[in-house]
Amino acid sequence: MRRTAARAGAGPVVDAPPAPGPMAGPAQTAAPAPAPAPAPAPVSVPQQLRTEFPFELPRGYVDASGTVHRDGVMRLATARDELIPLRDVRVQENPAYLSVVLLGRVITSLGTLPSVHDGVVENMFASDLAFLQDFYRQVNAEGHTRAAVECPHCSEPFEVELGGSRLGES
C-alpha cells in the first residue's frame, strides 16, 4: 500500500493500493537506509617542536681558570644562522671556519660559561669540535641523513650517510 497525498477538498488521506495497469511496476520496497557517514579522521594533537637539544662533549672545553665544561645545549639553526657567517671575513678567507662561527651561534649554553661564542668554539679540542659538527647535522636534519640500504651481493642490510661531510654542505 502507498500513501496518497490529499487534494484540496478531497477528504482525508487514505492508504490505497497501487493503481493497476501497464504503469504499475513491481511491488515497491522501502528505500535502502543511507550508508553511515565515514568516521571522521582522528584529530591529531599538534606536537611541540623541540628546538633545544642537550649534549655532553667527549673531552670538554677548558676555560681560562682550568674549569672543564662538558654539558651543553644546542638549538635548531635558522636560515639566518647559516647565512650570517658567510659574510664573516674569517669565513671568506677560510671556509673551514664556517663551522666554528655557526656553532658559536647555535650553542646556547656550555657548563657554567656565561655565554658561548665562536671564540669558545675555536678553543675546543678537535674531538669536541668534530662531535659538535656531527651533532649539529643530526639535530638539524632530524636524523634524515642516513638511509637503510641492502648490499646487492649478499643482501645484508646497512645504513649509508647521505649528508655532506661538513656543516653547511649537502
CSV table of C-alpha atoms in Angstrom, one decimal:
chain,number,residue,atom,x,y,z
A,1,MET,CA,0.0,0.0,0.0
A,2,ARG,CA,1.1,3.5,-0.6
A,3,ARG,CA,0.0,6.7,0.9
A,4,THR,CA,-1.6,9.3,-1.4
A,5,ALA,CA,-1.5,13.0,-1.0
A,6,ALA,CA,-4.6,14.8,-0.1
A,7,ARG,CA,-6.2,17.1,-2.6
A,8,ALA,CA,-7.9,20.2,-1.5
A,9,GLY,CA,-11.5,19.3,-0.7
A,10,ALA,CA,-10.9,15.6,-1.4
A,11,GLY,CA,-11.2,14.4,2.2
A,12,PRO,CA,-8.8,12.6,4.4
A,13,VAL,CA,-5.6,10.9,3.2
A,14,VAL,CA,-6.2,7.2,2.6
A,15,ASP,CA,-3.9,4.3,2.1
A,16,ALA,CA,-4.7,3.0,-1.3
A,17,PRO,CA,-3.3,0.0,-3.3
A,18,PRO,CA,-1.2,0.8,-6.3
A,19,ALA,CA,-3.3,1.5,-9.4
A,20,PRO,CA,-3.5,-1.5,-11.7
A,21,GLY,CA,-2.4,-1.2,-15.3
A,22,PRO,CA,0.6,-1.1,-17.5
A,23,MET,CA,2.4,1.6,-15.4
A,24,ALA,CA,2.3,-0.4,-12.3
A,25,GLY,CA,5.7,-1.9,-11.5
A,26,PRO,CA,6.9,-4.4,-9.1
A,27,ALA,CA,5.9,-4.0,-5.5
A,28,GLN,CA,7.7,-1.0,-4.1
A,29,THR,CA,10.1,-1.7,-1.3
A,30,ALA,CA,11.4,0.6,1.3
A,31,ALA,CA,14.4,2.7,0.2
A,32,PRO,CA,17.6,1.3,1.5
A,33,ALA,CA,18.9,3.1,4.5
A,34,PRO,CA,21.7,5.6,3.6
A,35,ALA,CA,25.2,4.3,4.3
A,36,PRO,CA,26.5,5.6,7.6
A,37,ALA,CA,28.9,8.6,7.2
A,38,PRO,CA,32.5,7.6,7.5
A,39,ALA,CA,34.0,8.2,10.9
A,40,PRO,CA,35.9,11.5,11.0
A,41,ALA,CA,39.7,11.2,10.9
A,42,PRO,CA,41.2,11.2,14.3
A,43,VAL,CA,42.2,14.7,15.3
A,44,SER,CA,46.0,14.8,15.7
A,45,VAL,CA,47.2,16.7,18.6
A,46,PRO,CA,49.9,19.1,17.5
A,47,GLN,CA,53.3,18.1,18.9
A,48,GLN,CA,55.6,20.7,20.4
A,49,LEU,CA,58.5,21.4,18.2
A,50,ARG,CA,61.7,20.5,20.0
A,51,THR,CA,64.2,23.3,19.5
A,52,GLU,CA,66.9,22.6,22.1
A,53,PHE,CA,69.0,19.5,22.4
A,54,PRO,CA,71.3,18.7,25.3
A,55,PHE,CA,74.7,17.2,24.7
A,56,GLU,CA,77.9,16.2,26.5
A,57,LEU,CA,81.3,16.9,25.0
A,58,PRO,CA,83.7,13.9,24.8
A,59,ARG,CA,86.6,15.8,26.4
A,60,GLY,CA,85.1,19.2,27.4
A,61,TYR,CA,86.0,22.8,27.0
A,62,VAL,CA,88.7,24.1,29.4
A,63,ASP,CA,88.2,27.8,30.3
A,64,ALA,CA,91.0,30.2,31.3
A,65,SER,CA,90.7,29.2,35.0
A,66,GLY,CA,91.1,25.5,34.2
A,67,THR,CA,87.4,24.6,34.7
A,68,VAL,CA,86.2,21.8,32.3
A,69,HIS,CA,82.7,22.4,30.8
A,70,ARG,CA,81.1,19.3,29.2
A,71,ASP,CA,77.3,19.6,29.4
A,72,GLY,CA,75.7,22.0,26.9
A,73,VAL,CA,72.6,22.8,24.9
A,74,MET,CA,72.3,23.3,21.1
A,75,ARG,CA,69.3,24.9,19.5
A,76,LEU,CA,68.0,24.4,16.0
A,77,ALA,CA,69.7,26.5,13.4
A,78,THR,CA,67.7,29.1,11.4
A,79,ALA,CA,68.4,30.1,7.8
A,80,ARG,CA,69.9,33.3,9.3
A,81,ASP,CA,72.3,31.3,11.4
A,82,GLU,CA,73.6,29.7,8.3
A,83,LEU,CA,73.7,32.9,6.2
A,84,ILE,CA,75.3,35.4,8.5
A,85,PRO,CA,78.6,33.5,8.9
A,86,LEU,CA,79.0,33.7,5.1
A,87,ARG,CA,79.5,37.5,5.5
A,88,ASP,CA,82.2,36.9,8.1
A,89,VAL,CA,85.7,37.9,6.8
A,90,ARG,CA,87.3,34.9,8.6
A,91,VAL,CA,84.9,32.5,6.8
A,92,GLN,CA,85.5,34.2,3.4
A,93,GLU,CA,89.3,33.8,3.9
A,94,ASN,CA,89.0,30.3,5.2
A,95,PRO,CA,85.8,28.3,4.5
A,96,ALA,CA,86.7,25.8,7.2
A,97,TYR,CA,86.0,28.5,9.8
A,98,LEU,CA,82.3,28.3,8.9
A,99,SER,CA,81.6,25.6,11.4
A,100,VAL,CA,83.3,27.5,14.2
A,101,VAL,CA,81.2,30.6,13.6
A,102,LEU,CA,78.0,28.6,13.1
A,103,LEU,CA,78.4,26.5,16.2
A,104,GLY,CA,79.1,29.7,18.2
A,105,ARG,CA,75.7,30.9,17.1
A,106,VAL,CA,73.6,27.7,17.9
A,107,ILE,CA,75.2,26.5,21.2
A,108,THR,CA,73.1,28.3,23.8
A,109,SER,CA,74.9,27.0,26.9
A,110,LEU,CA,78.0,25.1,27.9
A,111,GLY,CA,78.7,24.2,31.5
A,112,THR,CA,78.8,27.4,33.7
A,113,LEU,CA,80.0,29.7,31.0
A,114,PRO,CA,78.1,33.0,30.9
A,115,SER,CA,77.9,32.9,27.1
A,116,VAL,CA,79.1,30.7,24.2
A,117,HIS,CA,80.6,32.4,21.0
A,118,ASP,CA,82.9,31.5,18.2
A,119,GLY,CA,85.9,32.3,20.4
A,120,VAL,CA,84.9,29.5,22.8
A,121,VAL,CA,84.3,27.0,19.9
A,122,GLU,CA,87.7,27.8,18.3
A,123,ASN,CA,89.5,26.9,21.5
A,124,MET,CA,87.8,23.5,21.9
A,125,PHE,CA,89.7,20.2,21.3
A,126,ALA,CA,89.4,18.9,17.8
A,127,SER,CA,87.5,15.8,19.0
A,128,ASP,CA,84.9,18.1,20.7
A,129,LEU,CA,84.6,20.2,17.5
A,130,ALA,CA,84.1,17.0,15.4
A,131,PHE,CA,81.5,15.8,17.9
A,132,LEU,CA,79.6,19.2,17.7
A,133,GLN,CA,79.7,19.2,13.9
A,134,ASP,CA,78.1,15.8,13.8
A,135,PHE,CA,75.6,16.7,16.5
A,136,TYR,CA,74.6,19.8,14.5
A,137,ARG,CA,73.9,17.7,11.4
A,138,GLN,CA,71.8,15.2,13.4
A,139,VAL,CA,69.8,17.9,15.2
A,140,ASN,CA,69.1,20.0,12.1
A,141,ALA,CA,68.5,17.1,9.7
A,142,GLU,CA,66.2,15.3,12.2
A,143,GLY,CA,68.0,12.0,11.6
A,144,HIS,CA,67.2,12.0,7.9
A,145,THR,CA,70.8,12.0,6.7
A,146,ARG,CA,71.0,8.2,6.9
A,147,ALA,CA,69.3,5.7,4.6
A,148,ALA,CA,68.8,2.0,5.1
A,149,VAL,CA,70.1,0.1,2.1
A,150,GLU,CA,70.8,-3.5,1.2
A,151,CYS,CA,74.0,-4.9,-0.3
A,152,PRO,CA,73.4,-6.1,-3.8
A,153,HIS,CA,75.7,-9.0,-3.4
A,154,CYS,CA,74.9,-10.5,0.0
A,155,SER,CA,71.6,-8.8,0.7
A,156,GLU,CA,72.9,-7.7,4.1
A,157,PRO,CA,71.1,-4.5,5.3
A,158,PHE,CA,73.2,-1.5,6.4
A,159,GLU,CA,73.0,2.3,6.6
A,160,VAL,CA,74.7,5.0,4.5
A,161,GLU,CA,75.3,8.6,5.2
A,162,LEU,CA,73.5,10.9,2.7
A,163,GLY,CA,74.5,14.3,4.1
A,164,GLY,CA,77.6,16.3,3.3
A,165,SER,CA,80.8,15.9,5.2
A,166,ARG,CA,81.0,19.4,6.6
A,167,LEU,CA,78.5,21.9,8.2
A,168,GLY,CA,76.6,23.8,5.6
A,169,GLU,CA,77.3,21.2,2.9
A,170,SER,CA,74.7,18.9,1.4
